[in-house]
Short mmCIF file of the C-alpha atoms (twelve columns), coordinates in Angstrom:
data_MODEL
# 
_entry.id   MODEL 
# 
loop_
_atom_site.group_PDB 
_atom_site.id 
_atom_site.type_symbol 
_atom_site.label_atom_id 
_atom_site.label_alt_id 
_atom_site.label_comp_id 
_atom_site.label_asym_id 
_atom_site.label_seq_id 
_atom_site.Cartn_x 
_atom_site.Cartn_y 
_atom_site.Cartn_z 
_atom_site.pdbx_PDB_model_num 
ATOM 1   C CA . UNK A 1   19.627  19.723 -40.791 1 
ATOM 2   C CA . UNK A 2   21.056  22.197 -38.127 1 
ATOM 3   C CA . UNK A 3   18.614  20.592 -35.396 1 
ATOM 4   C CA . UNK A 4   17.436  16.574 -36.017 1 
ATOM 5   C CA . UNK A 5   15.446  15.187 -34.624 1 
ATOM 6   C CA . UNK A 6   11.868  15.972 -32.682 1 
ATOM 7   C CA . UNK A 7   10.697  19.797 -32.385 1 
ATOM 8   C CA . UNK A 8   10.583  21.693 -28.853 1 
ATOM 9   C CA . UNK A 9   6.585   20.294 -28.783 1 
ATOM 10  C CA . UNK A 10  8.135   17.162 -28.225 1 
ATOM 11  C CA . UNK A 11  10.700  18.480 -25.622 1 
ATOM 12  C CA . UNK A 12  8.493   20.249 -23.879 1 
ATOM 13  C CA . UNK A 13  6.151   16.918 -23.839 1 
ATOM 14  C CA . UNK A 14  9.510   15.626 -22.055 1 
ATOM 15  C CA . UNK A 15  9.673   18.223 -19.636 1 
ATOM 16  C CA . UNK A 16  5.988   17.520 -18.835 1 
ATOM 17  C CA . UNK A 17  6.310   13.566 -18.299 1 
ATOM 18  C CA . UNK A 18  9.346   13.690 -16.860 1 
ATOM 19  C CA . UNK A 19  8.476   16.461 -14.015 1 
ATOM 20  C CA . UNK A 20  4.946   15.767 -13.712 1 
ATOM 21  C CA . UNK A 21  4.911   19.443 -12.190 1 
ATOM 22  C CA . UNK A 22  1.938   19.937 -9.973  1 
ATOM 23  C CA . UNK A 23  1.505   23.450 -11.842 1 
ATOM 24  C CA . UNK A 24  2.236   24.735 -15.438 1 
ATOM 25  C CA . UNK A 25  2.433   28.604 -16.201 1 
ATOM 26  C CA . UNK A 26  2.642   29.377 -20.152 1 
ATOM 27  C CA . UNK A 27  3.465   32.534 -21.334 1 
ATOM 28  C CA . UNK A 28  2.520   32.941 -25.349 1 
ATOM 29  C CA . UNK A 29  -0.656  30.279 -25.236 1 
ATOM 30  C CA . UNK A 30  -1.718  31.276 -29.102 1 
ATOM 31  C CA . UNK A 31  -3.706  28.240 -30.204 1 
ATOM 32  C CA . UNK A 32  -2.838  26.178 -27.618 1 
ATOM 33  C CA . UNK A 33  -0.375  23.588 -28.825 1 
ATOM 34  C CA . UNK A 34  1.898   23.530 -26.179 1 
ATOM 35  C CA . UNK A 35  -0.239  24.270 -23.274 1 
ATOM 36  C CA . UNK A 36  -2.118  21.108 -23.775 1 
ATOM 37  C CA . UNK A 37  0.728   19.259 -23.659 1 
ATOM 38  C CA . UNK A 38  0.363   19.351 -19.618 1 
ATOM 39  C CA . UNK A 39  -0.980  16.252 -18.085 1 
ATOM 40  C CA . UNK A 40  -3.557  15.568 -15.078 1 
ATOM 41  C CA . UNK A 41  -3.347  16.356 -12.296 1 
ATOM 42  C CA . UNK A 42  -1.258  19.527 -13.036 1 
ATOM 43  C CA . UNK A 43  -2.677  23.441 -12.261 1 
ATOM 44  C CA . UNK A 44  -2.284  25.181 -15.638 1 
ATOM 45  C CA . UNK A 45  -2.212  28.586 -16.790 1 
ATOM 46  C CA . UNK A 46  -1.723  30.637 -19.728 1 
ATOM 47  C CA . UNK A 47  -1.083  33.957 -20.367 1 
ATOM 48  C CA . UNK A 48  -1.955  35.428 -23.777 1 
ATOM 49  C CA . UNK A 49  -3.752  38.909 -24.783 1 
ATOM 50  C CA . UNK A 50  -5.401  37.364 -27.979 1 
ATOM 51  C CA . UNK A 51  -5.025  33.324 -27.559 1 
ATOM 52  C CA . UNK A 52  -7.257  31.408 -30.154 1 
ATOM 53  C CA . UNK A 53  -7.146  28.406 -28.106 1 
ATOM 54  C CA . UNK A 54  -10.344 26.204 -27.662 1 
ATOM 55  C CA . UNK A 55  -9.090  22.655 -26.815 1 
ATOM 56  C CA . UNK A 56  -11.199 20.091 -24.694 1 
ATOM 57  C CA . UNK A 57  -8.492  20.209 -21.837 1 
ATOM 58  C CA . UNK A 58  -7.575  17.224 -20.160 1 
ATOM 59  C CA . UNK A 59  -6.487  18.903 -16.885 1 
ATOM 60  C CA . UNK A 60  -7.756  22.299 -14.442 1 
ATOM 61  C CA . UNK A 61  -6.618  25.088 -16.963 1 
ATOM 62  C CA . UNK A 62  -7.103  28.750 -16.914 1 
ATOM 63  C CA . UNK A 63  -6.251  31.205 -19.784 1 
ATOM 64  C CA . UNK A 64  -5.996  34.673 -19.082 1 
ATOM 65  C CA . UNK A 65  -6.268  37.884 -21.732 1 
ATOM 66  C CA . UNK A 66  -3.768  39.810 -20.989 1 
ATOM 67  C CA . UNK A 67  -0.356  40.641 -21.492 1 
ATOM 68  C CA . UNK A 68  2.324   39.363 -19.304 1 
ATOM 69  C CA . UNK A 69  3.126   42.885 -18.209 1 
ATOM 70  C CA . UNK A 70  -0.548  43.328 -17.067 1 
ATOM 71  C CA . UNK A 71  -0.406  40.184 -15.354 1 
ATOM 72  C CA . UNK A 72  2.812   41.081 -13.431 1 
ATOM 73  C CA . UNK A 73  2.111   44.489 -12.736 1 
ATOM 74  C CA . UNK A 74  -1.299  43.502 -10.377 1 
ATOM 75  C CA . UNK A 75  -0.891  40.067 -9.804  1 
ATOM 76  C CA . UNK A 76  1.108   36.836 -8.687  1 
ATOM 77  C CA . UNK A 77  0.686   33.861 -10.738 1 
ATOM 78  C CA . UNK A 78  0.462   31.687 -7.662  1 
ATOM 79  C CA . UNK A 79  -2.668  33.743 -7.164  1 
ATOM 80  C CA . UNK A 80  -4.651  31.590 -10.431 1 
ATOM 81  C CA . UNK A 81  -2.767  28.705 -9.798  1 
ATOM 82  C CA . UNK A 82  -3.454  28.008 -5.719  1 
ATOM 83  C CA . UNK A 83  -0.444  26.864 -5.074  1 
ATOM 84  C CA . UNK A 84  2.830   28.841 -3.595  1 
ATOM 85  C CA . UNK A 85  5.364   28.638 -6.453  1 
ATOM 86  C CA . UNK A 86  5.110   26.817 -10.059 1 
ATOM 87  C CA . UNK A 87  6.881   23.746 -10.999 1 
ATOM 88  C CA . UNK A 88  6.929   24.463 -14.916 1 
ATOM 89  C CA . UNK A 89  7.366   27.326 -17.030 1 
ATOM 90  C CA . UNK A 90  7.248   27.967 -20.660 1 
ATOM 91  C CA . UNK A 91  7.968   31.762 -22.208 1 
ATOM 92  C CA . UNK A 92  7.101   32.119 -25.899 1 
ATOM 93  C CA . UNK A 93  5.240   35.348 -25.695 1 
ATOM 94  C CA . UNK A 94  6.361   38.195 -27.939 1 
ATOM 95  C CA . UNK A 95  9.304   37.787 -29.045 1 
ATOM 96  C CA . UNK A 96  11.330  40.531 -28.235 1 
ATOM 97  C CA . UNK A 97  14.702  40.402 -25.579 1 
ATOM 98  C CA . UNK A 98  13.416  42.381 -23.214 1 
ATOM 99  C CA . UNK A 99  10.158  41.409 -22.765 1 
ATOM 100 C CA . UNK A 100 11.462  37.642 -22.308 1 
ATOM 101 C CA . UNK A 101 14.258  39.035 -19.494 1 
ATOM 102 C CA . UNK A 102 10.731  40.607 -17.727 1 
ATOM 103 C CA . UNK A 103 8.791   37.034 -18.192 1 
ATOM 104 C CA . UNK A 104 11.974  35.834 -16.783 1 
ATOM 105 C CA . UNK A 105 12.153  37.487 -13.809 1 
ATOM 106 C CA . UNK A 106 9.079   38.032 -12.811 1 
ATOM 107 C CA . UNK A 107 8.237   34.409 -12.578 1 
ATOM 108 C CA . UNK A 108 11.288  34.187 -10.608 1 
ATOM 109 C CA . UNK A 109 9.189   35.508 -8.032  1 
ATOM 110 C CA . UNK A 110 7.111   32.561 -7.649  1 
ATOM 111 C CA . UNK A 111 9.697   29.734 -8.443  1 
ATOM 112 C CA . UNK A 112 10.894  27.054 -5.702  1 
ATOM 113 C CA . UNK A 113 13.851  25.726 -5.420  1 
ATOM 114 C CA . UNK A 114 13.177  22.832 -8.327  1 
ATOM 115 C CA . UNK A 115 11.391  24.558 -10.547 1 
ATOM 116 C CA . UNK A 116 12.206  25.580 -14.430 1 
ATOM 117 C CA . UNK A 117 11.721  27.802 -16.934 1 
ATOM 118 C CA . UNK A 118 11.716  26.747 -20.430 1 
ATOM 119 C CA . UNK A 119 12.341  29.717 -23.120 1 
ATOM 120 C CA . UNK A 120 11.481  29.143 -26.893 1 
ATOM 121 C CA . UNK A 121 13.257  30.830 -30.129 1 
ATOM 122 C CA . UNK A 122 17.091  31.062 -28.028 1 
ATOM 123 C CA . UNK A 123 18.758  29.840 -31.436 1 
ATOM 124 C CA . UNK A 124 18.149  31.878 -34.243 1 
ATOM 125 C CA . UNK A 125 18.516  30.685 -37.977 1 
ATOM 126 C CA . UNK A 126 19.460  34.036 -39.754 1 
ATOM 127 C CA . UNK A 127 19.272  37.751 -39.340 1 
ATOM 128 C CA . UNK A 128 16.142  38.398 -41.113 1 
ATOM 129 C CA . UNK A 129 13.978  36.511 -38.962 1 
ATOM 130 C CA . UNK A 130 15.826  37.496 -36.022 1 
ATOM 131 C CA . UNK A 131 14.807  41.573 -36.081 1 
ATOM 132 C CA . UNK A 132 13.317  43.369 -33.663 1 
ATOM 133 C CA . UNK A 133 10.801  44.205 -36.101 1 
ATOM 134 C CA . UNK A 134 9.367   40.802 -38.174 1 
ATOM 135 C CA . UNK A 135 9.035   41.229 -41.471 1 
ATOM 136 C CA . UNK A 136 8.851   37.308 -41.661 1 
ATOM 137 C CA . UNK A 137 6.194   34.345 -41.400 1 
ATOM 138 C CA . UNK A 138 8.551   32.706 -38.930 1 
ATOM 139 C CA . UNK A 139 10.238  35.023 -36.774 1 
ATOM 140 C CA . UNK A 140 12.303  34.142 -33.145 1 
ATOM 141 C CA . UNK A 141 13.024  38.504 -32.975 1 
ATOM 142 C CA . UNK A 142 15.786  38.640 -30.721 1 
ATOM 143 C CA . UNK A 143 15.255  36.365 -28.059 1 
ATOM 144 C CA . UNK A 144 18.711  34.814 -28.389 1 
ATOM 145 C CA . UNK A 145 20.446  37.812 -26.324 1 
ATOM 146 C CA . UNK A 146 18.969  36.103 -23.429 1 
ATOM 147 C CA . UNK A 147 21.629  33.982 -23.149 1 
ATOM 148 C CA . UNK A 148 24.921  36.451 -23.252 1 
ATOM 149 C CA . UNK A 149 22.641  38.510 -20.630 1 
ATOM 150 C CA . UNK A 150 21.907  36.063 -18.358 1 
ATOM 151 C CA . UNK A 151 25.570  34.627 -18.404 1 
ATOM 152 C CA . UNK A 152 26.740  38.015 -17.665 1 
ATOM 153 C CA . UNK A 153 23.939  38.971 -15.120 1 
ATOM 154 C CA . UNK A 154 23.215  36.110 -13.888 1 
ATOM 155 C CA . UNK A 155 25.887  33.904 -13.593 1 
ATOM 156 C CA . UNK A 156 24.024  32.038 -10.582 1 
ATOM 157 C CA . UNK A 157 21.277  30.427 -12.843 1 
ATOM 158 C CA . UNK A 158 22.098  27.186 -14.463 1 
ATOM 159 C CA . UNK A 159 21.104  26.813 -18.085 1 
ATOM 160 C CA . UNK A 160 21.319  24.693 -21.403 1 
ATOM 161 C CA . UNK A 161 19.778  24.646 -24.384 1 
ATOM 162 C CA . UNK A 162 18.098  21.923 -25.944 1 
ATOM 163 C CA . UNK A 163 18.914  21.568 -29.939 1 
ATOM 164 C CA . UNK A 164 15.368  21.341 -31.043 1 
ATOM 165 C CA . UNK A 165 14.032  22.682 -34.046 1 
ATOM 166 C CA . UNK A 166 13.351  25.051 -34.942 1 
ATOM 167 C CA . UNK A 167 15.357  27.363 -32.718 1 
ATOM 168 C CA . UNK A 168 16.518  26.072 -30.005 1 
ATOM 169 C CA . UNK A 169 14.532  25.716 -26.308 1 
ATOM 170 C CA . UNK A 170 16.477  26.984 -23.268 1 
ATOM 171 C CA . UNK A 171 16.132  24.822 -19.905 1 
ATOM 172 C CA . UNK A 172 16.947  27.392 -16.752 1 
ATOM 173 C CA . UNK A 173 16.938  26.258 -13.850 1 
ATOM 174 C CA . UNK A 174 18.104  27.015 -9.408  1 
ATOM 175 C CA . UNK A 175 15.996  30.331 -9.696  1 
ATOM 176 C CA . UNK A 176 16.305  32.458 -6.614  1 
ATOM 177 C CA . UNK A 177 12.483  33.976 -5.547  1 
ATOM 178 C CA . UNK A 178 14.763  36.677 -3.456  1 
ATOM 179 C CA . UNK A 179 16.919  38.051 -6.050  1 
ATOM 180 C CA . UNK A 180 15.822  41.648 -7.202  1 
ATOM 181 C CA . UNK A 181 16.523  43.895 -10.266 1 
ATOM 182 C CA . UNK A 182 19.575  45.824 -9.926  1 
ATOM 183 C CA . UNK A 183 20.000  49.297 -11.750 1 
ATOM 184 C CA . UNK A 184 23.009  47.472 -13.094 1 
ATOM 185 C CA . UNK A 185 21.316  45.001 -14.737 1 
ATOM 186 C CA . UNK A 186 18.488  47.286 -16.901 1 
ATOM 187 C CA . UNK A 187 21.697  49.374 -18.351 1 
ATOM 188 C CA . UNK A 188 22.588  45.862 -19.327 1 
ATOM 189 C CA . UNK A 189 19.145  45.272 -20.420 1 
ATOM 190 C CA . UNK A 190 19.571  48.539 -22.642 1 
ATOM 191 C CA . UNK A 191 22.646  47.939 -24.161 1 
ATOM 192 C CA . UNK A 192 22.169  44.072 -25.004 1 
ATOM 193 C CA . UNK A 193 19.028  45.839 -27.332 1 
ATOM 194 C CA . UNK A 194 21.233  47.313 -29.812 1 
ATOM 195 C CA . UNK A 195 23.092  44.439 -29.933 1 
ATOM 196 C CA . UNK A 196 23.496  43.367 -33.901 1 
ATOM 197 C CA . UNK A 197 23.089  40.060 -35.822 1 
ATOM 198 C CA . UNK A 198 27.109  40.412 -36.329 1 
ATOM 199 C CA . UNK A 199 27.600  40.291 -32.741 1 
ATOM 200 C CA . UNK A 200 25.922  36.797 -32.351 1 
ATOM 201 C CA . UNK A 201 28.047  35.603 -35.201 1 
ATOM 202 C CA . UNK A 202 30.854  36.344 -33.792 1 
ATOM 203 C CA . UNK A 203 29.948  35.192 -30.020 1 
ATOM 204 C CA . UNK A 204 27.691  32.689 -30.985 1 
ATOM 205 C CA . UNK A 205 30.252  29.565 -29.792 1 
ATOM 206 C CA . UNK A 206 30.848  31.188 -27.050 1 
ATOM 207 C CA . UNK A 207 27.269  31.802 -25.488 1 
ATOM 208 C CA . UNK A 208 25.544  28.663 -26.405 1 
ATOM 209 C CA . UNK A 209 25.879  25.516 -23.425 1 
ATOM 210 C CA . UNK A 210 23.550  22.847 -25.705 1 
ATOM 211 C CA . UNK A 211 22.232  19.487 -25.453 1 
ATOM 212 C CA . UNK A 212 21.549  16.769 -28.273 1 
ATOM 213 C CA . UNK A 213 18.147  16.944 -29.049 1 
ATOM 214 C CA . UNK A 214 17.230  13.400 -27.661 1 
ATOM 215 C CA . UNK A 215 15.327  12.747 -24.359 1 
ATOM 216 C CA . UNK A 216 18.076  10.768 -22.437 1 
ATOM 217 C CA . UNK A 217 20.077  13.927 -22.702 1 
ATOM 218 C CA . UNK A 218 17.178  16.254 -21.264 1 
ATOM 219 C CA . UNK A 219 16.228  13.760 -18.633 1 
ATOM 220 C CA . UNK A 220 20.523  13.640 -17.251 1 
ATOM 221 C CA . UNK A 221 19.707  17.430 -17.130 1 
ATOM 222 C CA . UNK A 222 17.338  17.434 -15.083 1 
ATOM 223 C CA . UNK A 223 18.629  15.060 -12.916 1 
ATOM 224 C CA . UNK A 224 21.436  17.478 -12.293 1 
ATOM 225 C CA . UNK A 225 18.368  19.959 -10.271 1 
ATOM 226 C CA . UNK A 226 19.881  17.566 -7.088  1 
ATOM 227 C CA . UNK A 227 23.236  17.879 -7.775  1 
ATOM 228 C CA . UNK A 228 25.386  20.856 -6.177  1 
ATOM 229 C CA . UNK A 229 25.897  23.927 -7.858  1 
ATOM 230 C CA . UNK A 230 28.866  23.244 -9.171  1 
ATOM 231 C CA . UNK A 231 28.351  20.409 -11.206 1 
ATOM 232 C CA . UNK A 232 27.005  20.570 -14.465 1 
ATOM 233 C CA . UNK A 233 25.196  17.184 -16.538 1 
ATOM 234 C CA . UNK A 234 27.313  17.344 -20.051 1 
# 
């Protein structure tokens, strides 16, 4: 009831038609669902340490196993992809803040000026499936601090969230392949980990920038990539 409407498979399938990106990086592959979602002739590749995958692909994929962090510690994604920056992201890896900030970031390195990131699990549904630690069949962990973070650390990034089911999918989007980690920013990093449940309760109006969950909407939002700065789709 919170979110009608299609699931973020279906948004993402959007995102996919709509950009026709000439390359696809996926961050969390696990069987595969969403990563063959991307249509010919685009460059795909996921990232997964233990994907269980094994689709027929209908377009130049590569999976690698390994974490993100491995990935990102050697290597440039551009590198698999031959191509100079992506067009398409998707992070649904593991499902802690942090790690999502690094997924973040990192591929920030290798964005162009129209490219986006998609982030799953931004909308939680209750505390216990939001942990750190699951204890839960379905579990998001705590992937909805990236929102207060990144409108406190990076105010330059524009973002919405699309109200998909089952928790929410986060559009991001004029990502800056200059911009650097500050020391400022991993205190941040620090103390948004100990943020509480009760804090997004509280804040939880005022973080959240959302969408309907309906393609029109998605499609005036990314129509906004060419607009300046300043102006935001609605």
């Amino acid at each position: 009831m919170r979110f009608p409407g299609p699931d973020y498979y279906q948004v993402m399938q959007w995102l996919h038609e709509e950009l026709r990106p000439e390359s696809y990086v996926e961050i969390g592959v696990h069987d595969g669902h969403s990563l063959k979602l991307a249509l010919p002739p685009t460059k795909v590749l996921g990232i997964d340490p233990c994907p269980i995958a094994n689709h027929n692909w209908s377009t130049p994929t590569k999976i690698l196993r390994m974490t993100s962090n491995e990935l990102f510690a050697k290597h440039r994604v551009r590198e698999f992809l031959d191509v100079d920056r992506f067009s398409l992201a998707f992070v649904d890896g593991l499902h802690h803040f942090e790690q999502a900030i690094d997924d973040i970031f990192n591929l920030e390195h290798d964005a162009g000026p129209d490219s986006v990131i998609a982030v799953h699990d931004t909308v939680p549904l209750d505390e216990r499936t939001s942990m750190r630690e699951r204890s839960t069949l379905f579990y998001t962990g705590d992937v909805w601090k990236v929102i207060p973070f990144l409108k406190r650390c990076r105010p330059d990034l524009e973002f919405v969230t699309v109200r998909t089911g089952p928790s929410g999918l986060t559009l991001i989007r004029r990502l800056d392949p200059s911009r650097e980690r500050t020391v400022a920013q991993s205190e941040v990093i620090g103390q948004f980990q100990r943020l509480s449940w009760q804090y997004y309760e509280r804040h939880r109006d005022d973080s959240l920038e959302t969408i309907p969950n309906e393609r029109g909407a998605v499609v005036r939002w990314l129509c906004g990539s060419l607009l300046p700065s300043h102006r935001k789709v609605t």
